[in-house]
Amino acid sequence: MAARSADAGSGGARGRGDAGMRAADLEILDNRYMWELVAPGDRLFISMIRDFVDREVMPIRRQLEESTRGDFSLVREVQQKLVRMGFQKAFLPAEYGGWNLTAALTYCLVLDEFGRGEPACVAALGGGAWAMRPAVFAGNRRVLDDFAHRFCGDELYVACFAMTEPSGGCNIENVDLHGRGIHTRARLEGDEWVLDGSKVWPTNSGISDIYCVVCNTDPSLGDEGIALIYVPVPIEGFSFGRFEDKAGFRASREGDFQFDGVRVPREYRAAGPGEDAELLHDNLIFARLFSAAWAVGIAQGAFDDALAFAREKVVAGRPLCQHSLAANLLADMAIDIQVGRDSYVNAAYMYDHPESYGSRVSPQMLSRSTLTKVFCSDMAVRVTNLAMELMGDAGGDASYHVEKLWRDNKIIQLWEGGVQLGKLDVARGYYRYEQFHPNSLYERMRGGGSG
Ligand SMILES: Cc1cc2nc3c(=O)[nH]c(=O)nc-3n(C[C@H](O)[C@H](O)[C@H](O)COP(=O)(O)OP(=O)(O)OC[C@H]3O[C@@H](n4cnc5c(N)ncnc54)[C@H](O)[C@@H]3O)c2cc1C
């Protein structure tokens, strides 16, 4: 039966015997994105990643997840291969030895490719690029001089963007709170920042060499108090708690850690008052774009597997895919996936072209990136669910892959503010939505007035 073996279903319908069909399928694969929107060098990189996913990830995608119950060594092996291919340095500036692939669209297309394979195995490297973006965009020479070369070597060097705290992630992401939900404090003593506070859930917790810590210098300053400060480890005052155990995305590592009087040079702050808040918002907008793409890749993987299954499985005397009910389900999945992909490609292109579409941290861009993240992660829940339904028992069977993709995507739907905060951010693009909009009637009633 299709798709049970490790490599069946890899790369969608590739590798079947019918030469005519194979050519057509490849053409469809190659027309997934609008290549004209991507710079030629970036195209090469994306193609390299697609081949890597087909060759190195698809055949062992189930084992990759299973290895996370042990020592993660298989995940590390794949990551080490990616480092040697240049993935780790790709997103850093050329003057530090990187490839300067800073376009959000390129990053998204790469994660789309990983999504259909093993989305989480790339988190250690992708999360690193995300954590270093504020220093790159701020042009922070001290941070880049001290650490960029480590990302450009042949060894895995891991970074973490540490934002979420025990009191919740949304209170930090919520732009209406202007940083007041950030409890990790940074105070300047002489030429050093001193950090106190704790974080939960950041990707690459406990395995990182450097942390970009979202903290606050003074909550009464609003956005001006938000600071992004780089902390290399090991360092005195930094302690790690434990790794999270979660439904999906098991090949990435999240956990909790604490800062007790951790000291770093003052130049390790990404930029400065006001600018750090913009860098934070920019990173969150960027993250919603790439999360959308990851979810689309996951949906694509589920569709590819379901289609391979439906071609081979015979019910009532003919292949399952020749039943109109099955064709209907497959069409619904294909529509959802392509609309999702179009929506993130569109939003990422706008983000990459502020000269035409305005600031990257505008309410419109926040809305646009969140819209695609909410749509794509919801969409991938629907698609993975339909794929499981189409496959019957096999859909929930762990020796196939669809149930894993379903679990992985559920995690994407939950992170970055979840769907609820996400919808508030979508509304912000259309009118001035304020969570704390004054309501005079309510205030009068609270004050004991007659209303
Ligand atoms: C696999 C994984 C990887 C992660 N990686 C990182 C990382 O790299 N770095 C990092 O800093 N964090 C990371 N996170 C944390 C993630 O970003 C947070 O989970 C996310 O911000 C949501 O926060 P929360 O889960 O604490 O929910 P909470 O903030 O506690 O919110 C709880 C619920 O309330 C809703 N809600 C919150 N505010 C509002 C509101 N104003 N109005 C209406 N509803 C609201 C939310 O949508 C949610 O449903 C990761 C999480 C996971 C699962």
Short mmCIF file of C-alpha atoms and ligand atoms in Angstrom, two decimals:
data_model
loop_
_atom_site.label_atom_id
_atom_site.label_comp_id
_atom_site.label_asym_id
_atom_site.label_seq_id
_atom_site.Cartn_x
_atom_site.Cartn_y
_atom_site.Cartn_z
CA MET A 1 0.00 0.00 0.00
CA ALA A 2 1.23 3.47 -0.88
CA ALA A 3 2.90 5.79 1.56
CA ARG A 4 3.48 3.30 4.38
CA SER A 5 7.12 2.76 3.47
CA ALA A 6 9.50 5.51 4.48
CA ASP A 7 9.92 7.02 1.06
CA ALA A 8 6.53 6.43 -0.53
CA GLY A 9 4.78 9.67 -1.18
CA SER A 10 8.01 11.64 -0.98
CA GLY A 11 8.02 14.60 -3.30
CA GLY A 12 4.36 14.05 -3.99
CA ALA A 13 3.71 11.86 -7.00
CA ARG A 14 7.33 11.74 -8.12
CA GLY A 15 8.93 8.49 -9.02
CA ARG A 16 5.93 6.68 -10.51
CA GLY A 17 6.39 4.60 -13.61
CA ASP A 18 4.18 6.54 -16.03
CA ALA A 19 6.60 8.91 -17.80
CA GLY A 20 3.86 11.20 -19.13
CA MET A 21 2.31 11.65 -15.71
CA ARG A 22 5.71 12.17 -14.10
CA ALA A 23 6.59 15.02 -16.45
CA ALA A 24 3.25 16.65 -15.75
CA ASP A 25 3.67 16.26 -11.99
CA LEU A 26 7.15 17.74 -12.06
CA GLU A 27 5.83 20.68 -13.99
CA ILE A 28 3.18 21.17 -11.34
CA LEU A 29 5.79 20.99 -8.61
CA ASP A 30 7.92 23.54 -10.38
CA ASN A 31 4.97 25.86 -10.75
CA ARG A 32 4.22 25.87 -7.06
CA TYR A 33 5.72 29.30 -6.65
CA MET A 34 6.14 32.25 -8.91
CA TRP A 35 9.86 31.97 -9.57
CA GLU A 36 9.93 35.45 -11.15
CA LEU A 37 9.49 36.91 -7.67
CA VAL A 38 12.68 35.28 -6.39
CA ALA A 39 16.24 36.47 -7.15
CA PRO A 40 18.26 33.95 -9.26
CA GLY A 41 20.75 33.18 -6.44
CA ASP A 42 17.89 32.59 -4.02
CA ARG A 43 16.21 30.28 -6.54
CA LEU A 44 19.31 28.13 -6.61
CA PHE A 45 19.29 27.91 -2.83
CA ILE A 46 15.60 26.95 -2.71
CA SER A 47 16.14 24.24 -5.36
CA MET A 48 19.08 22.93 -3.35
CA ILE A 49 16.86 22.71 -0.27
CA ARG A 50 14.11 20.96 -2.22
CA ASP A 51 16.58 18.31 -3.37
CA PHE A 52 17.97 18.01 0.15
CA VAL A 53 14.49 17.44 1.59
CA ASP A 54 13.76 14.78 -1.05
CA ARG A 55 17.09 13.04 -0.64
CA GLU A 56 18.05 13.40 3.01
CA VAL A 57 14.82 14.01 4.92
CA MET A 58 11.93 12.19 3.21
CA PRO A 59 13.42 8.70 3.50
CA ILE A 60 13.95 9.05 7.27
CA ARG A 61 11.22 11.45 8.32
CA ARG A 62 9.58 9.00 10.72
CA GLN A 63 12.90 7.96 12.23
CA LEU A 64 13.81 11.60 12.72
CA GLU A 65 10.85 12.08 15.01
CA GLU A 66 11.37 8.75 16.75
CA SER A 67 15.01 9.67 17.46
CA THR A 68 13.79 12.62 19.53
CA ARG A 69 12.65 10.14 22.18
CA GLY A 70 16.31 9.24 22.51
CA ASP A 71 19.34 11.39 21.98
CA PHE A 72 18.38 13.58 19.00
CA SER A 73 21.51 12.32 17.21
CA LEU A 74 19.73 11.70 13.89
CA VAL A 75 18.27 15.22 13.97
CA ARG A 76 21.75 16.59 14.69
CA GLU A 77 23.16 14.64 11.73
CA VAL A 78 20.67 16.23 9.34
CA GLN A 79 21.36 19.66 10.82
CA GLN A 80 25.10 19.16 10.46
CA LYS A 81 24.60 18.34 6.76
CA LEU A 82 22.61 21.55 6.37
CA VAL A 83 25.42 23.52 8.01
CA ARG A 84 27.89 22.06 5.53
CA MET A 85 25.53 23.02 2.67
CA GLY A 86 25.67 26.63 3.85
CA PHE A 87 22.20 26.90 5.43
CA GLN A 88 23.52 28.35 8.67
CA LYS A 89 25.38 31.21 7.05
CA ALA A 90 22.95 31.81 4.18
CA PHE A 91 21.00 34.53 5.95
CA LEU A 92 24.02 36.50 7.25
CA PRO A 93 25.66 39.48 5.51
CA ALA A 94 28.31 38.73 2.87
CA GLU A 95 30.95 40.80 4.70
CA TYR A 96 30.87 38.24 7.53
CA GLY A 97 31.05 35.28 5.18
CA GLY A 98 27.30 34.80 4.73
CA TRP A 99 25.24 34.67 1.54
CA ASN A 100 23.03 37.65 2.35
CA LEU A 101 19.77 35.83 1.57
CA THR A 102 17.63 38.17 3.62
CA ALA A 103 14.42 38.08 1.54
CA ALA A 104 11.46 36.88 3.60
CA LEU A 105 10.07 35.14 0.52
CA THR A 106 13.20 33.00 0.18
CA TYR A 107 13.05 32.03 3.85
CA CYS A 108 9.35 31.16 3.45
CA LEU A 109 9.89 28.99 0.37
CA VAL A 110 12.65 27.10 2.16
CA LEU A 111 10.39 26.36 5.14
CA ASP A 112 7.57 25.35 2.77
CA GLU A 113 9.95 22.67 1.46
CA PHE A 114 10.87 21.48 4.96
CA GLY A 115 7.20 21.46 5.97
CA ARG A 116 6.37 18.57 3.65
CA GLY A 117 9.29 16.56 5.05
CA GLU A 118 10.17 17.05 8.69
CA PRO A 119 9.33 20.66 9.58
CA ALA A 120 10.97 20.72 12.99
CA CYS A 121 14.37 19.32 12.02
CA VAL A 122 15.35 22.68 10.56
CA ALA A 123 14.26 24.68 13.63
CA ALA A 124 17.73 24.78 15.20
CA LEU A 125 19.08 26.56 12.12
CA GLY A 126 16.00 28.55 11.14
CA GLY A 127 15.54 29.72 14.72
CA GLY A 128 19.16 30.87 14.70
CA ALA A 129 18.66 33.00 11.62
CA TRP A 130 15.53 34.48 13.22
CA ALA A 131 17.38 35.34 16.44
CA MET A 132 20.24 37.06 14.59
CA ARG A 133 18.00 39.19 12.36
CA PRO A 134 17.70 42.11 14.82
CA ALA A 135 21.51 42.45 14.98
CA VAL A 136 21.77 42.14 11.18
CA PHE A 137 19.03 44.69 10.49
CA ALA A 138 20.32 47.07 13.17
CA GLY A 139 23.83 46.69 11.74
CA ASN A 140 25.14 46.02 15.27
CA ARG A 141 28.85 45.68 14.52
CA ARG A 142 29.85 44.50 17.99
CA VAL A 143 27.40 41.56 18.00
CA LEU A 144 28.19 40.65 14.39
CA ASP A 145 31.95 40.98 14.89
CA ASP A 146 31.79 38.79 17.98
CA PHE A 147 29.40 36.09 16.73
CA ALA A 148 28.65 36.15 12.98
CA HIS A 149 31.77 34.15 12.07
CA ARG A 150 30.58 31.34 14.37
CA PHE A 151 27.51 30.91 12.16
CA CYS A 152 29.68 30.89 9.05
CA GLY A 153 31.86 27.96 10.12
CA ASP A 154 31.34 24.23 9.56
CA GLU A 155 29.95 23.49 13.00
CA LEU A 156 26.40 23.93 14.22
CA TYR A 157 26.13 27.19 16.17
CA VAL A 158 22.66 27.72 17.58
CA ALA A 159 20.77 30.89 18.49
CA CYS A 160 17.46 31.46 20.24
CA PHE A 161 14.94 34.31 20.09
CA ALA A 162 13.78 34.43 23.73
CA MET A 163 10.53 36.30 24.13
CA THR A 164 7.77 34.25 25.81
CA GLU A 165 7.57 34.32 29.61
CA PRO A 166 5.67 32.29 32.21
CA SER A 167 2.94 34.96 32.27
CA GLY A 168 2.28 34.33 28.56
CA GLY A 169 3.54 35.07 25.08
CA CYS A 170 0.59 37.14 23.88
CA ASN A 171 1.15 39.82 26.51
CA ILE A 172 4.52 40.44 24.89
CA GLU A 173 3.33 40.23 21.30
CA ASN A 174 0.28 42.41 21.90
CA VAL A 175 1.21 45.81 20.41
CA ASP A 176 -1.42 47.54 22.56
CA LEU A 177 0.59 46.65 25.69
CA HIS A 178 3.71 48.52 24.47
CA GLY A 179 6.10 46.16 26.21
CA ARG A 180 4.39 46.35 29.61
CA GLY A 181 3.82 42.58 29.52
CA ILE A 182 7.59 41.93 29.44
CA HIS A 183 8.82 41.08 32.94
CA THR A 184 12.45 40.26 32.18
CA ARG A 185 14.35 43.35 33.35
CA ALA A 186 17.57 44.83 32.00
CA ARG A 187 19.36 47.57 33.91
CA LEU A 188 22.50 49.37 32.85
CA GLU A 189 25.35 49.27 35.35
CA GLY A 190 28.40 51.05 34.01
CA ASP A 191 29.17 49.48 30.67
CA GLU A 192 27.12 46.36 31.25
CA TRP A 193 23.52 45.26 31.02
CA VAL A 194 22.35 43.20 33.99
CA LEU A 195 19.47 40.85 33.22
CA ASP A 196 16.95 39.24 35.58
CA GLY A 197 13.90 37.21 34.63
CA SER A 198 12.71 33.95 33.11
CA LYS A 199 11.59 32.66 29.75
CA VAL A 200 9.52 29.67 28.68
CA TRP A 201 9.07 27.98 25.31
CA PRO A 202 11.69 29.65 23.08
CA THR A 203 12.84 27.36 20.26
CA ASN A 204 16.43 26.19 20.78
CA SER A 205 16.21 26.65 24.56
CA GLY A 206 18.94 24.69 26.28
CA ILE A 207 20.84 23.95 23.05
CA SER A 208 21.71 27.51 22.03
CA ASP A 209 25.09 29.19 22.07
CA ILE A 210 23.57 32.65 22.07
CA TYR A 211 20.19 34.08 23.10
CA CYS A 212 18.52 37.25 21.81
CA VAL A 213 16.55 38.20 24.93
CA VAL A 214 13.43 40.35 24.78
CA CYS A 215 13.48 42.44 27.95
CA ASN A 216 12.38 45.73 29.42
CA THR A 217 14.52 48.53 30.84
CA ASP A 218 11.57 50.40 32.35
CA PRO A 219 7.90 49.50 31.73
CA SER A 220 6.83 53.11 32.28
CA LEU A 221 8.67 54.03 29.06
CA GLY A 222 6.31 52.01 26.85
CA ASP A 223 7.92 50.94 23.57
CA GLU A 224 11.08 52.88 24.45
CA GLY A 225 11.63 50.46 27.34
CA ILE A 226 11.72 47.37 25.09
CA ALA A 227 15.27 46.04 24.67
CA LEU A 228 16.70 43.12 22.67
CA ILE A 229 19.94 42.02 24.31
CA TYR A 230 22.26 39.24 23.12
CA VAL A 231 23.50 36.81 25.77
CA PRO A 232 26.16 34.22 24.84
CA VAL A 233 26.24 31.09 27.03
CA PRO A 234 27.63 29.60 29.18
CA ILE A 235 27.56 32.68 31.38
CA GLU A 236 27.27 33.25 35.11
CA GLY A 237 23.68 33.66 36.30
CA PHE A 238 22.10 31.72 33.40
CA SER A 239 20.34 28.48 34.31
CA PHE A 240 18.31 26.11 32.19
CA GLY A 241 15.27 24.23 33.52
CA ARG A 242 13.82 21.44 31.39
CA PHE A 243 12.72 20.67 27.85
CA GLU A 244 9.02 20.77 26.93
CA ASP A 245 7.22 17.58 25.90
CA LYS A 246 4.78 18.42 23.10
CA ALA A 247 2.33 16.88 20.62
CA GLY A 248 4.22 17.81 17.47
CA PHE A 249 7.35 19.60 16.27
CA ARG A 250 9.22 17.12 18.41
CA ALA A 251 12.49 17.53 16.51
CA SER A 252 12.81 21.09 17.77
CA ARG A 253 13.67 21.91 21.37
CA GLU A 254 11.81 24.29 23.62
CA GLY A 255 12.29 24.80 27.34
CA ASP A 256 12.57 27.26 30.20
CA PHE A 257 15.51 29.21 31.54
CA GLN A 258 16.35 31.96 33.93
CA PHE A 259 18.61 35.01 34.19
CA ASP A 260 19.85 35.95 37.67
CA GLY A 261 22.04 39.01 37.38
CA VAL A 262 23.49 37.97 34.00
CA ARG A 263 25.98 40.61 32.77
CA VAL A 264 26.81 41.40 29.14
CA PRO A 265 28.50 44.39 27.43
CA ARG A 266 26.19 47.35 26.74
CA GLU A 267 26.92 47.02 22.99
CA TYR A 268 25.06 43.69 23.02
CA ARG A 269 21.76 45.59 22.93
CA ALA A 270 20.55 45.26 19.32
CA ALA A 271 19.99 48.99 18.68
CA GLY A 272 18.46 51.31 21.28
CA PRO A 273 15.26 52.77 22.75
CA GLY A 274 12.40 52.73 20.23
CA GLU A 275 14.49 50.95 17.59
CA ASP A 276 14.50 47.70 19.57
CA ALA A 277 10.70 47.78 19.76
CA GLU A 278 10.59 48.11 15.95
CA LEU A 279 13.04 45.23 15.60
CA LEU A 280 10.87 43.11 17.91
CA HIS A 281 7.71 43.87 15.94
CA ASP A 282 9.55 43.29 12.69
CA ASN A 283 10.74 39.88 13.89
CA LEU A 284 7.23 38.91 14.92
CA ILE A 285 5.78 39.97 11.57
CA PHE A 286 8.53 38.02 9.81
CA ALA A 287 7.82 34.99 12.01
CA ARG A 288 4.15 34.97 11.06
CA LEU A 289 5.14 34.94 7.39
CA PHE A 290 7.45 31.96 7.75
CA SER A 291 5.00 30.12 9.99
CA ALA A 292 2.39 30.42 7.24
CA ALA A 293 4.84 28.89 4.77
CA TRP A 294 5.77 26.07 7.16
CA ALA A 295 2.06 25.24 7.55
CA VAL A 296 1.56 25.22 3.77
CA GLY A 297 4.46 22.79 3.41
CA ILE A 298 2.89 20.52 6.03
CA ALA A 299 -0.44 20.60 4.18
CA GLN A 300 1.41 19.82 0.95
CA GLY A 301 3.07 16.81 2.56
CA ALA A 302 -0.30 15.51 3.75
CA PHE A 303 -1.84 16.06 0.32
CA ASP A 304 1.04 14.27 -1.43
CA ASP A 305 0.72 11.28 0.87
CA ALA A 306 -3.07 11.17 0.64
CA LEU A 307 -2.95 11.35 -3.15
CA ALA A 308 -0.35 8.58 -3.37
CA PHE A 309 -2.55 6.47 -1.09
CA ALA A 310 -5.75 7.19 -3.04
CA ARG A 311 -4.08 6.21 -6.30
CA GLU A 312 -3.13 2.78 -5.04
CA LYS A 313 -5.91 1.88 -2.66
CA VAL A 314 -8.71 0.02 -4.44
CA VAL A 315 -12.23 0.34 -3.03
CA ALA A 316 -15.42 -0.98 -4.62
CA GLY A 317 -13.41 -2.21 -7.58
CA ARG A 318 -11.52 0.97 -8.55
CA PRO A 319 -8.80 3.20 -7.23
CA LEU A 320 -10.01 5.41 -4.40
CA CYS A 321 -9.02 8.57 -6.31
CA GLN A 322 -11.46 7.62 -9.10
CA HIS A 323 -14.43 7.92 -6.75
CA SER A 324 -15.99 11.33 -7.06
CA LEU A 325 -16.20 11.77 -3.27
CA ALA A 326 -12.45 11.23 -3.00
CA ALA A 327 -11.77 13.54 -5.95
CA ASN A 328 -13.87 16.15 -4.17
CA LEU A 329 -11.81 15.84 -0.98
CA LEU A 330 -8.55 16.02 -2.91
CA ALA A 331 -9.76 19.08 -4.80
CA ASP A 332 -10.73 20.81 -1.53
CA MET A 333 -7.25 20.14 -0.19
CA ALA A 334 -5.53 21.36 -3.36
CA ILE A 335 -7.62 24.57 -3.38
CA ASP A 336 -6.81 25.28 0.26
CA ILE A 337 -3.09 24.67 -0.21
CA GLN A 338 -2.70 26.81 -3.30
CA VAL A 339 -4.73 29.68 -1.84
CA GLY A 340 -2.60 29.48 1.31
CA ARG A 341 0.61 29.48 -0.68
CA ASP A 342 -0.52 32.41 -2.81
CA SER A 343 -1.39 34.33 0.36
CA TYR A 344 2.02 33.94 2.00
CA VAL A 345 3.93 34.55 -1.25
CA ASN A 346 1.92 37.74 -1.70
CA ALA A 347 2.48 38.93 1.89
CA ALA A 348 6.20 38.06 1.88
CA TYR A 349 6.69 39.88 -1.42
CA MET A 350 5.06 42.99 0.05
CA TYR A 351 7.25 42.71 3.14
CA ASP A 352 10.36 42.47 0.97
CA HIS A 353 9.42 45.61 -0.97
CA PRO A 354 8.82 48.41 1.54
CA GLU A 355 9.67 50.92 -1.20
CA SER A 356 6.33 50.02 -2.83
CA TYR A 357 4.24 48.72 0.06
CA GLY A 358 5.37 50.87 2.99
CA SER A 359 6.98 50.14 6.33
CA ARG A 360 7.60 46.55 7.37
CA VAL A 361 6.22 47.28 10.82
CA SER A 362 3.03 49.08 9.77
CA PRO A 363 -0.36 47.89 11.09
CA GLN A 364 -1.10 46.89 7.48
CA MET A 365 1.96 44.63 7.28
CA LEU A 366 1.22 43.18 10.74
CA SER A 367 -2.30 42.49 9.53
CA ARG A 368 -1.17 40.99 6.26
CA SER A 369 1.42 38.65 7.76
CA THR A 370 -0.97 37.57 10.53
CA LEU A 371 -3.77 37.02 8.04
CA THR A 372 -1.67 34.53 6.12
CA LYS A 373 -0.39 32.84 9.33
CA VAL A 374 -3.91 32.42 10.72
CA PHE A 375 -5.32 31.27 7.39
CA CYS A 376 -2.50 28.85 6.56
CA SER A 377 -2.27 27.21 9.98
CA ASP A 378 -6.06 26.80 10.15
CA MET A 379 -6.01 25.57 6.57
CA ALA A 380 -3.33 22.96 7.33
CA VAL A 381 -5.44 21.67 10.23
CA ARG A 382 -8.30 21.19 7.75
CA VAL A 383 -6.11 19.61 5.08
CA THR A 384 -4.27 17.18 7.37
CA ASN A 385 -7.61 16.25 8.87
CA LEU A 386 -9.15 15.60 5.42
CA ALA A 387 -6.07 13.60 4.40
CA MET A 388 -6.56 11.39 7.45
CA GLU A 389 -10.25 10.95 6.66
CA LEU A 390 -9.47 10.00 3.06
CA MET A 391 -6.96 7.40 4.19
CA GLY A 392 -9.23 5.85 6.83
CA ASP A 393 -7.37 3.88 9.50
CA ALA A 394 -4.12 4.49 7.67
CA GLY A 395 -4.60 8.20 8.32
CA GLY A 396 -4.13 7.65 12.03
CA ASP A 397 -1.51 4.94 11.64
CA ALA A 398 1.92 6.08 12.81
CA SER A 399 3.64 4.05 10.10
CA TYR A 400 2.23 6.53 7.60
CA HIS A 401 3.06 10.21 7.97
CA VAL A 402 -0.17 12.14 7.91
CA GLU A 403 -0.93 11.89 11.62
CA LYS A 404 2.50 13.33 12.36
CA LEU A 405 1.96 16.25 10.00
CA TRP A 406 -1.39 16.88 11.69
CA ARG A 407 0.33 17.07 15.11
CA ASP A 408 3.13 19.26 13.76
CA ASN A 409 0.78 21.78 12.27
CA LYS A 410 -1.37 22.02 15.39
CA ILE A 411 1.68 23.47 17.12
CA ILE A 412 2.09 26.17 14.47
CA GLN A 413 -1.54 27.14 14.91
CA LEU A 414 -0.93 27.66 18.65
CA TRP A 415 2.28 29.68 18.58
CA GLU A 416 2.81 33.37 17.89
CA GLY A 417 -0.24 34.62 19.64
CA GLY A 418 -2.49 31.81 18.50
CA VAL A 419 -5.53 32.45 16.40
CA GLN A 420 -7.21 34.79 18.90
CA LEU A 421 -4.54 37.48 19.21
CA GLY A 422 -3.91 36.89 15.52
CA LYS A 423 -7.41 37.96 14.59
CA LEU A 424 -7.06 41.18 16.58
CA ASP A 425 -3.88 41.88 14.60
CA VAL A 426 -5.65 41.18 11.31
CA ALA A 427 -8.31 43.76 12.24
CA ARG A 428 -5.60 46.36 12.89
CA GLY A 429 -4.90 46.58 9.15
CA TYR A 430 -8.42 47.79 8.40
CA TYR A 431 -9.17 50.29 11.16
CA ARG A 432 -7.63 51.54 14.37
CA TYR A 433 -8.47 48.66 16.65
CA GLU A 434 -7.38 49.28 20.25
CA GLN A 435 -7.85 46.63 22.88
CA PHE A 436 -7.99 49.27 25.58
CA HIS A 437 -10.24 51.67 23.74
CA PRO A 438 -11.86 53.86 26.41
CA ASN A 439 -15.53 53.09 26.93
CA SER A 440 -17.15 56.00 28.72
CA LEU A 441 -20.39 54.16 29.50
CA TYR A 442 -18.46 51.29 31.15
CA GLU A 443 -16.23 53.72 33.07
CA ARG A 444 -19.28 55.62 34.35
CA MET A 445 -20.92 52.37 35.46
CA ARG A 446 -17.75 51.26 37.23
CA GLY A 447 -17.59 54.63 38.92
CA GLY A 448 -21.12 54.09 40.25
CA GLY A 449 -22.78 56.50 37.79
CA SER A 450 -26.27 55.85 36.49
CA GLY A 451 -24.99 55.09 32.96
C1 LIG B 1 6.88 24.72 19.44
C2 LIG B 1 6.87 26.11 19.98
C3 LIG B 1 7.93 26.95 19.68
C4 LIG B 1 7.99 28.23 20.22
N1 LIG B 1 9.08 29.01 19.93
C5 LIG B 1 9.20 30.21 20.56
C6 LIG B 1 10.38 31.00 20.36
O1 LIG B 1 11.27 30.66 19.58
N2 LIG B 1 10.50 32.13 21.08
C7 LIG B 1 9.55 32.55 21.97
O2 LIG B 1 9.74 33.56 22.60
N3 LIG B 1 8.39 31.84 22.13
C8 LIG B 1 8.20 30.68 21.46
N4 LIG B 1 7.06 29.94 21.63
C9 LIG B 1 5.98 30.47 22.47
C10 LIG B 1 4.85 31.03 21.62
O3 LIG B 1 5.24 32.11 20.85
C11 LIG B 1 3.71 31.35 22.56
O4 LIG B 1 3.15 30.12 22.88
C12 LIG B 1 2.67 32.25 21.93
O5 LIG B 1 3.12 33.57 21.92
C13 LIG B 1 1.35 32.19 22.69
O6 LIG B 1 1.59 32.47 24.01
P1 LIG B 1 1.04 31.52 25.16
O7 LIG B 1 1.02 30.13 24.67
O8 LIG B 1 1.83 31.84 26.38
O9 LIG B 1 -0.46 31.95 25.33
P2 LIG B 1 -1.01 33.07 26.28
O10 LIG B 1 -0.34 34.35 26.04
O11 LIG B 1 -0.99 32.55 27.68
O12 LIG B 1 -2.51 33.15 25.78
C14 LIG B 1 -3.47 32.12 26.10
C15 LIG B 1 -4.69 32.22 25.21
O13 LIG B 1 -5.27 33.52 25.31
C16 LIG B 1 -5.43 34.08 24.01
N5 LIG B 1 -5.18 35.51 24.11
C17 LIG B 1 -4.06 36.10 24.53
N6 LIG B 1 -4.18 37.44 24.49
C18 LIG B 1 -5.42 37.69 24.04
C19 LIG B 1 -6.16 38.88 23.82
N7 LIG B 1 -5.60 40.05 24.04
N8 LIG B 1 -7.41 38.78 23.39
C20 LIG B 1 -7.97 37.59 23.16
N9 LIG B 1 -7.32 36.40 23.36
C21 LIG B 1 -6.07 36.47 23.80
C22 LIG B 1 -4.39 33.39 23.15
O14 LIG B 1 -4.71 33.39 21.78
C23 LIG B 1 -4.38 32.00 23.73
O15 LIG B 1 -5.44 31.28 23.16
C24 LIG B 1 6.95 28.69 21.07
C25 LIG B 1 5.85 27.86 21.32
C26 LIG B 1 5.81 26.60 20.78
C27 LIG B 1 4.62 25.74 21.08
#
